[in-house]
Short mmCIF file of C-alpha atoms and ligand atoms in Angstrom, two decimals:
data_model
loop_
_atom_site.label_atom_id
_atom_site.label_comp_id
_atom_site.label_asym_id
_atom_site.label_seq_id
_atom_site.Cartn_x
_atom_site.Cartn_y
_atom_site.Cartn_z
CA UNK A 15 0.00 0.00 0.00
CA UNK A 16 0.98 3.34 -0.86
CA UNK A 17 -0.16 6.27 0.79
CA UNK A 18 -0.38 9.76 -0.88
CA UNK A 19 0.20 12.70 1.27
CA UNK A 20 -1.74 15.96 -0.27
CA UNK A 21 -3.19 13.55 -3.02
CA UNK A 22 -5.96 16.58 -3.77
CA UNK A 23 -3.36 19.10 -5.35
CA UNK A 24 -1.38 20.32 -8.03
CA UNK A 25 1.12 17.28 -8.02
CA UNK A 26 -0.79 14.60 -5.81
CA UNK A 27 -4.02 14.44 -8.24
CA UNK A 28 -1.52 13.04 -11.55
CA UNK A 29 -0.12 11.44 -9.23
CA UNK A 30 -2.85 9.56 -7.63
CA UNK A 31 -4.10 8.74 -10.89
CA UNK A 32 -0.73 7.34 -12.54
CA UNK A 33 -0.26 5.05 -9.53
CA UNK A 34 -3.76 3.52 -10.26
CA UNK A 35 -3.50 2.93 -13.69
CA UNK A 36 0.14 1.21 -13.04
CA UNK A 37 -2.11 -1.02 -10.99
CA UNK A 38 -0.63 0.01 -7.52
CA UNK A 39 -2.74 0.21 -4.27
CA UNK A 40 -3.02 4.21 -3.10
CA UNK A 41 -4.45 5.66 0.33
CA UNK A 42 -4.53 9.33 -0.14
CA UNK A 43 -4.42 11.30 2.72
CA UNK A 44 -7.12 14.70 2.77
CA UNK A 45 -8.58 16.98 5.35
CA UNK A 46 -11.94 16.11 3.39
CA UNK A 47 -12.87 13.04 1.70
CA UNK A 48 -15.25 13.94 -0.96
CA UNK A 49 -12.57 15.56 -2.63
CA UNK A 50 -11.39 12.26 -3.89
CA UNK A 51 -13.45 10.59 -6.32
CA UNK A 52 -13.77 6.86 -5.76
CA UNK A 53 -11.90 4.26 -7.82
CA UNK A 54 -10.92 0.83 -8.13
CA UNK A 55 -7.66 0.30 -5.55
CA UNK A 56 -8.46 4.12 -4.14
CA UNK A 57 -8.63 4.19 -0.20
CA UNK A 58 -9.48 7.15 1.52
CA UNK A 59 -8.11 8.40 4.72
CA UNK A 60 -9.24 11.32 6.14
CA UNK A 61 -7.11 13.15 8.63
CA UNK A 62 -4.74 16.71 9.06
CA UNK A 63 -1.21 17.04 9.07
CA UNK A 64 -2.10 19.86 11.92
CA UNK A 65 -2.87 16.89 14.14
CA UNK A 66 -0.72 13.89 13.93
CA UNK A 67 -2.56 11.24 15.52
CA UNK A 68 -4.68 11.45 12.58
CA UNK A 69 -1.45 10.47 10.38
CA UNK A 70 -0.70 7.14 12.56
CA UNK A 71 -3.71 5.15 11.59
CA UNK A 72 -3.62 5.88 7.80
CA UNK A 73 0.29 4.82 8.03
CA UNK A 74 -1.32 1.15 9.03
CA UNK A 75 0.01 -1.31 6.49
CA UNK A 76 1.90 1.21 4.47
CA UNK A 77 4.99 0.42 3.10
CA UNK A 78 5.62 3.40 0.71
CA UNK A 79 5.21 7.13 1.80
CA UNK A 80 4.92 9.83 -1.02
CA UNK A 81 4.86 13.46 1.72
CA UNK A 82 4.22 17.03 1.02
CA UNK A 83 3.36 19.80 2.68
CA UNK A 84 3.22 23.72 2.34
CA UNK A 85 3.31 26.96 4.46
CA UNK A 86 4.80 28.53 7.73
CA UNK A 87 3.49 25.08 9.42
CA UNK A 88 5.14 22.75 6.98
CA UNK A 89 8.03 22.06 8.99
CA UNK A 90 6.47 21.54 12.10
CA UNK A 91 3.73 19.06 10.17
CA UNK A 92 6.49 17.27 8.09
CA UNK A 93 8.64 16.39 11.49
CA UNK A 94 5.91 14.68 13.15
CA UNK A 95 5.35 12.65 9.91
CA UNK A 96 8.71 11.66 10.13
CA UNK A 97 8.55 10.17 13.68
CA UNK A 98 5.42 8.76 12.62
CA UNK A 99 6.82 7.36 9.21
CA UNK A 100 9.83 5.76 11.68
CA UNK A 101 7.15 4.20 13.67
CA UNK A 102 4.91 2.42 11.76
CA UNK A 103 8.04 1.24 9.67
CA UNK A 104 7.71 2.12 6.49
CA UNK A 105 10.49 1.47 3.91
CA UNK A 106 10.26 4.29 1.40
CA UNK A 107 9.48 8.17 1.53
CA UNK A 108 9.45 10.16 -1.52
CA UNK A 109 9.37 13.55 -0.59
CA UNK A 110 8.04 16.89 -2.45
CA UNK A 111 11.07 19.09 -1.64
CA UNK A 112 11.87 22.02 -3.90
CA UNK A 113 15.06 23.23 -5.49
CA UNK A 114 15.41 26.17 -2.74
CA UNK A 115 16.49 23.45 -0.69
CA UNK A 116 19.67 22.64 -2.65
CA UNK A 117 22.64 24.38 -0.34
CA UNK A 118 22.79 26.68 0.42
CA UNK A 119 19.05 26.38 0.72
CA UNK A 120 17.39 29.56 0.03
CA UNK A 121 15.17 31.71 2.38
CA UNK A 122 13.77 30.28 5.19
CA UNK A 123 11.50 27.51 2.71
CA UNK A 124 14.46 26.33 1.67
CA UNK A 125 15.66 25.91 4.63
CA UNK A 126 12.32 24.20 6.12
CA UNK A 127 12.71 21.87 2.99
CA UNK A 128 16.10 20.46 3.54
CA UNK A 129 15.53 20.05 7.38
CA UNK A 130 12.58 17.78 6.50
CA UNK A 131 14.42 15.68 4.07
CA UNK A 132 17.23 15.48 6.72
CA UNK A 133 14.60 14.10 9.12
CA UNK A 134 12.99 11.66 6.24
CA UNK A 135 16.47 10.26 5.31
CA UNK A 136 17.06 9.28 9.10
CA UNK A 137 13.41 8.27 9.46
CA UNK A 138 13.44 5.42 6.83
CA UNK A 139 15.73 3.18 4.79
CA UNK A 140 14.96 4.39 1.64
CA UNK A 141 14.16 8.39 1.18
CA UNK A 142 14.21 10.39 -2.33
CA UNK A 143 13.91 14.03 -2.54
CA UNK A 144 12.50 15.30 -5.25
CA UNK A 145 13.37 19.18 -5.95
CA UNK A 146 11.28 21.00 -8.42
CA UNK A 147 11.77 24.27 -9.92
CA UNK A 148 8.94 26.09 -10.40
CA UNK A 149 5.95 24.44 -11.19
CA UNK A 150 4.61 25.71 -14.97
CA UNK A 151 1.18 25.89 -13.00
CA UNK A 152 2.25 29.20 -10.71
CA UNK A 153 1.18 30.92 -14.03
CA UNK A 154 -2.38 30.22 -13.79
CA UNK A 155 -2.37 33.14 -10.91
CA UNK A 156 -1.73 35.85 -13.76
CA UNK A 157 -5.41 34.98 -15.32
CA UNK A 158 -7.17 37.43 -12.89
CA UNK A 159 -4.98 40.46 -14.19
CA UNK A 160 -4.65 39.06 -17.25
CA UNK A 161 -8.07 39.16 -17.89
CA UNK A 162 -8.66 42.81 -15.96
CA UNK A 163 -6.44 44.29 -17.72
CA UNK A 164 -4.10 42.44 -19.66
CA UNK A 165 -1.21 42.63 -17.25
CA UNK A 166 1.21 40.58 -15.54
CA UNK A 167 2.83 41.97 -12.16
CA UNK A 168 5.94 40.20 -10.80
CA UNK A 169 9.00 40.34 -9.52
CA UNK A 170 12.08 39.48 -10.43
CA UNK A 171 12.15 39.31 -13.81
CA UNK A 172 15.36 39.08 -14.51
CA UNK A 173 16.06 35.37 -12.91
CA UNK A 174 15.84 32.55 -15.31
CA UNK A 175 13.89 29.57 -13.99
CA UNK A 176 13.71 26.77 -16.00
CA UNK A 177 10.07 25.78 -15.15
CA UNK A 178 8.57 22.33 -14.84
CA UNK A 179 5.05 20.76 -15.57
CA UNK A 180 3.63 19.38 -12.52
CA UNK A 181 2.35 15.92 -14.52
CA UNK A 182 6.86 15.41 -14.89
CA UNK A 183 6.68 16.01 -11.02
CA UNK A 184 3.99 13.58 -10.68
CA UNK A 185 5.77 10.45 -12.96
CA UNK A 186 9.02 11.05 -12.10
CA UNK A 187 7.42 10.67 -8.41
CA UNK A 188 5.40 7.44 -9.58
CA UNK A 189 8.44 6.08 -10.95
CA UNK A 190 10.63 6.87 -7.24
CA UNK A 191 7.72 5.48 -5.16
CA UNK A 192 7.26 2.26 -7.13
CA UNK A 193 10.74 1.26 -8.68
CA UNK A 194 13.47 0.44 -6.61
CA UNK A 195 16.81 1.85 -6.59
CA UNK A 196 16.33 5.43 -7.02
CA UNK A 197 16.95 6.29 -3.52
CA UNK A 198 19.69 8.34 -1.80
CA UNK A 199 20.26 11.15 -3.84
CA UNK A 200 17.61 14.23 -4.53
CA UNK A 201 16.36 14.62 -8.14
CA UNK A 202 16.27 18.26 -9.49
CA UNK A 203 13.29 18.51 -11.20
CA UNK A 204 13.41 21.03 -14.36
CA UNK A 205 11.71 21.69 -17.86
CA UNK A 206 14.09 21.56 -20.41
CA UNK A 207 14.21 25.38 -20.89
CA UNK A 208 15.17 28.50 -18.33
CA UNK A 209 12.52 31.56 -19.52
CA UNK A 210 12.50 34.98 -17.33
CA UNK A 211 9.07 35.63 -16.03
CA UNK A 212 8.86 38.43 -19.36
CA UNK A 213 9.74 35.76 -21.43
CA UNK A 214 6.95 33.56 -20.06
CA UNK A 215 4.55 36.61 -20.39
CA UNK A 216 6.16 36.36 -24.51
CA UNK A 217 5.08 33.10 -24.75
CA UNK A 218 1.90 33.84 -23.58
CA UNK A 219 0.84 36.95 -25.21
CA UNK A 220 1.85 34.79 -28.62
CA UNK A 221 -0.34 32.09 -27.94
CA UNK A 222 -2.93 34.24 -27.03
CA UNK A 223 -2.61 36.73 -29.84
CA UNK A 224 -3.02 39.38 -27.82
CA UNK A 225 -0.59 41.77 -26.23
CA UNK A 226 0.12 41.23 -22.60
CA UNK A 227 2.14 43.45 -20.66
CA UNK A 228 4.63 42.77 -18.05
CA UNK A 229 5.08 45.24 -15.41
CA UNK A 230 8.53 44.38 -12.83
CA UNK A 231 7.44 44.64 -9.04
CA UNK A 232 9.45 45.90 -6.18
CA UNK A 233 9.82 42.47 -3.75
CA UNK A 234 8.30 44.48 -1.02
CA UNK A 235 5.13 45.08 -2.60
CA UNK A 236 5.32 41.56 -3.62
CA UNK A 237 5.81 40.73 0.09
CA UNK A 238 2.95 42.78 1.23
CA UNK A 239 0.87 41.18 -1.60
CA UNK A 240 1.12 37.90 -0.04
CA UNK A 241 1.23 39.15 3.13
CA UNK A 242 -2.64 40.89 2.48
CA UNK A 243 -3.52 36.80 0.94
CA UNK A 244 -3.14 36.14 4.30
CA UNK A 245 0.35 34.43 4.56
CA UNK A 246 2.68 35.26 7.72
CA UNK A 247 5.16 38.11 6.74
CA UNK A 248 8.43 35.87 7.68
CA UNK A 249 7.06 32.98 5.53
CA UNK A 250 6.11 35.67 2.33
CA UNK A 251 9.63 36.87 2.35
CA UNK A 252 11.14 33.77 2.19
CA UNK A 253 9.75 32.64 -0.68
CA UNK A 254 10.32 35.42 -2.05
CA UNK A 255 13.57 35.20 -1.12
CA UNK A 256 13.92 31.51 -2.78
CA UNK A 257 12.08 33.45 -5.69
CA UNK A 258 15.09 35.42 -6.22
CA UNK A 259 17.64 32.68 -5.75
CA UNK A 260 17.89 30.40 -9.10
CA UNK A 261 21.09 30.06 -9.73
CA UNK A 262 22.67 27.55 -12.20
CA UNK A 263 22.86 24.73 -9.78
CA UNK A 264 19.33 25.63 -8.29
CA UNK A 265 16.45 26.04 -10.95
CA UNK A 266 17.94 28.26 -13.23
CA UNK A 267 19.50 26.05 -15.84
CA UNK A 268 17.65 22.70 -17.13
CA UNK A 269 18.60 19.55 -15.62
CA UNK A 270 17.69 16.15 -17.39
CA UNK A 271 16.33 14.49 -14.39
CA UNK A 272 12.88 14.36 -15.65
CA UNK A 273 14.30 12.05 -18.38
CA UNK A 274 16.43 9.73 -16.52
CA UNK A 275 13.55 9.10 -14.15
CA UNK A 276 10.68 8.61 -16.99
CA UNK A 277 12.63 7.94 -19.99
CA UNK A 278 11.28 10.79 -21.82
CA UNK A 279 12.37 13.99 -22.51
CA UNK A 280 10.67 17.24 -19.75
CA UNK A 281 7.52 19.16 -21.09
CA UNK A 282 8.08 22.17 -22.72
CA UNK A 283 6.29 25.45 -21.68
CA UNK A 284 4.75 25.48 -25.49
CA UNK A 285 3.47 22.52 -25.03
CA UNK A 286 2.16 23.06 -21.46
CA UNK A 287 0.92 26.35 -22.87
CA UNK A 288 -1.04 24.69 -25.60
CA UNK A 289 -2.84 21.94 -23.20
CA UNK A 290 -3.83 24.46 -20.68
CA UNK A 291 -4.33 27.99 -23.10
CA UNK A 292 -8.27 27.85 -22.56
CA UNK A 293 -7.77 28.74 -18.96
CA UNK A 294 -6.61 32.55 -20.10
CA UNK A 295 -9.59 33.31 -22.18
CA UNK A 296 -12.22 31.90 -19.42
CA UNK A 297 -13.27 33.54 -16.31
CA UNK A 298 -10.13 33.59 -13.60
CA UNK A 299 -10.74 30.62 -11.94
CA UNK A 300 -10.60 30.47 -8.08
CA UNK A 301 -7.04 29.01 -7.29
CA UNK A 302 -4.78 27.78 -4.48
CA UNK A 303 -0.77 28.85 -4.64
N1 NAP B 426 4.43 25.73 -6.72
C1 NAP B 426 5.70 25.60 -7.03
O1 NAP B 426 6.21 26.26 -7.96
C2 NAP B 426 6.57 24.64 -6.27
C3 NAP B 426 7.86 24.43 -6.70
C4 NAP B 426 8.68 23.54 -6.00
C5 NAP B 426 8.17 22.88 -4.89
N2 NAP B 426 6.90 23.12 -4.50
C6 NAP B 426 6.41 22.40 -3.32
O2 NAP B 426 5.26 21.68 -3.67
C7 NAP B 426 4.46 21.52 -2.51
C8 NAP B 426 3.04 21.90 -2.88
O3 NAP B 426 2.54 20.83 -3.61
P1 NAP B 426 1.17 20.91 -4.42
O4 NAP B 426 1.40 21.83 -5.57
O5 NAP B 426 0.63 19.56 -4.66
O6 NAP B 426 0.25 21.65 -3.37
P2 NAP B 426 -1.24 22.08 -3.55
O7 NAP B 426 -1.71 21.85 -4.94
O8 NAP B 426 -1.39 23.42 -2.98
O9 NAP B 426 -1.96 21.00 -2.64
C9 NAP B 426 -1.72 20.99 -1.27
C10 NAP B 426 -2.07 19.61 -0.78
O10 NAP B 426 -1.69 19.55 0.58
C11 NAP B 426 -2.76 19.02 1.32
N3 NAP B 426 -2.74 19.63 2.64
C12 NAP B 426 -2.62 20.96 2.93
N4 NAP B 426 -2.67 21.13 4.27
C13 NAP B 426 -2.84 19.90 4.81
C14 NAP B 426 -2.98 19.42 6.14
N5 NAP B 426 -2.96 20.25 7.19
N6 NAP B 426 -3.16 18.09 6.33
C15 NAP B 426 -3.21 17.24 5.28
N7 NAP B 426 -3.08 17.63 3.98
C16 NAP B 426 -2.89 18.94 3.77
C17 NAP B 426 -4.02 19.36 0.57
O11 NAP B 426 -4.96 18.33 0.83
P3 NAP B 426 -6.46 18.57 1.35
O12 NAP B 426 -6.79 20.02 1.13
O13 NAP B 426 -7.27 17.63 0.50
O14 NAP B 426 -6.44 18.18 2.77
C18 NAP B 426 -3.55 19.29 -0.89
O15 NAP B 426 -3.67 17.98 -1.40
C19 NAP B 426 5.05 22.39 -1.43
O16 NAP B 426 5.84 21.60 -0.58
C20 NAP B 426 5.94 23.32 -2.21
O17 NAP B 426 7.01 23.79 -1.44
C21 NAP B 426 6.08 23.96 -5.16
#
């Protein structure tokens, strides 16, 4: 048995569904059932990172562990998996890390990230870390200005990031969770090119055939931006701070780890683009980061 940590989101959801059609047995883990629709070899087990005594039972019988978790409490939530993890004895964690973690990790996520994978790897015999750039996805938040006003607001926009489709995230985390031997080392998950944030907004105003205009924010406004979404001002600046950070070693050049782990080449932001254009000339729809 398998069980899927944040199986409802961006990366757990391909995920999920890529385990079941390789036949594999998958427990996904949600605060609320009926997000999950039922399927042959689904389980269901509701609980809350927030309270970990809700983790232990759905860790009954588990032998594999994909884990994620995000925000200020991520840390604290991904420690007490760990113990729990060490418990209940399972072999394998695959863990959704991120390349701010690479060291020096950046900002205090990055830091957060490596510290969990430090605690997976000494939870558990076999532990992967899987570090994404930039998921191709974050773009999706532009559609509200986008479609006010035909604007895109970031900042910066100088840093190359060589941005990666979340289904790569979710195979190359299928393949780590189900094949054995890929364990010990972290993965750095990329797409196969590095675009600046007014390069994506290029792409994007081509495909659309319409002129979009990028406008460079100062990080603090950026900061308070998240800050007025509601996230704690420590834990806005440092992602912003990881934001700022891709260097060549750490999201800002393409890596081919999305092909050694699947066997095919990374998605590229065209073809991303194409499979997901219809959500820029619809309604914004409502979104989680
Ligand atoms: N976005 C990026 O560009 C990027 C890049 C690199 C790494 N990452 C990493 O990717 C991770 C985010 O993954 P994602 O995109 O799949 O997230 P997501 O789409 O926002 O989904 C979050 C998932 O976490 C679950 N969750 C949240 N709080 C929970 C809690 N208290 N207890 C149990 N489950 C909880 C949610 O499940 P329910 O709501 O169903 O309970 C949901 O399935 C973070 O660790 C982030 O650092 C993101």
């Amino acid at each position: 048995m398998i069980l899927i940590i944040g199986a409802t989101g961006t990366i757990g959801r391909p995920l999920v569904a890529r385990l079941l059609q390789g036949g594999h047995h998958v427990r996904a883990f949600t605060r609320d059932a009926s997000r999950l629709t039922p399927a042959p070899g689904l389980e269901v087990a509701e609980g809350d990172l927030d309270r970990p005594e809700t983790l232990a039972p759905a860790l009954d019988g588990v032998h594999t562990v994909f884990v994620l978790s995000f925000g200020p409490d991520a840390l604290t939530q991904e420690l007490a998996a760990a113990e729990l993890v060490a418990a209940a004895g399972v072999r394998r964690v695959v863990k959704l890390s991120s390349v701010a973690a690479i060291e020096p990790a950046a900002g205090c996520y990055g830091v957060d990230h490596a510290k969990a994978e430090a605690a997976f790897a000494a939870a558990v015999p076999e532990f992967t870390a899987l570090r994404p750039s930039g998921f191709m996805t974050n773009i999706l938040q532009w559609q509200s200005t986008i479609a006010a006003s035909g604007t895109v607001y970031q900042c910066h926009g100088d840093v190359p990031r060589a941005v990666v489709a979340p289904a790569d995230v979710a195979e190359a985390a299928a393949v780590c969770l189900t094949r054995p031997g890929l364990h010990g080392r972290p993965y750095q998950l990329t797409g196969p090119e590095a675009l600046t944030s007014p390069q994506l907004v290029a792409r994007l105003s081509a495909a659309l055939g319409r002129p979009l205009r990028y406008v460079e924010t100062a990080p603090r406004d950026a900061v308070a931006g998240m800050v007025g979404a509601g996230l704690p001002p420590a834990f806005a600046q440092g992602l912003l701070d990881a934001l700022a950070a891709p260097e060549p070693t750490r999201g800002g050049r393409p890596t081919l780890a999305v092909r050694h782990l699947t066997g095919r080449p990374a998605t590229t932001f065209d073809t991303w683009l194409t499979r997901n254009l219809a959500a820029f000339r619809t309604a914004p729809l409502p979104l989680t980061l």
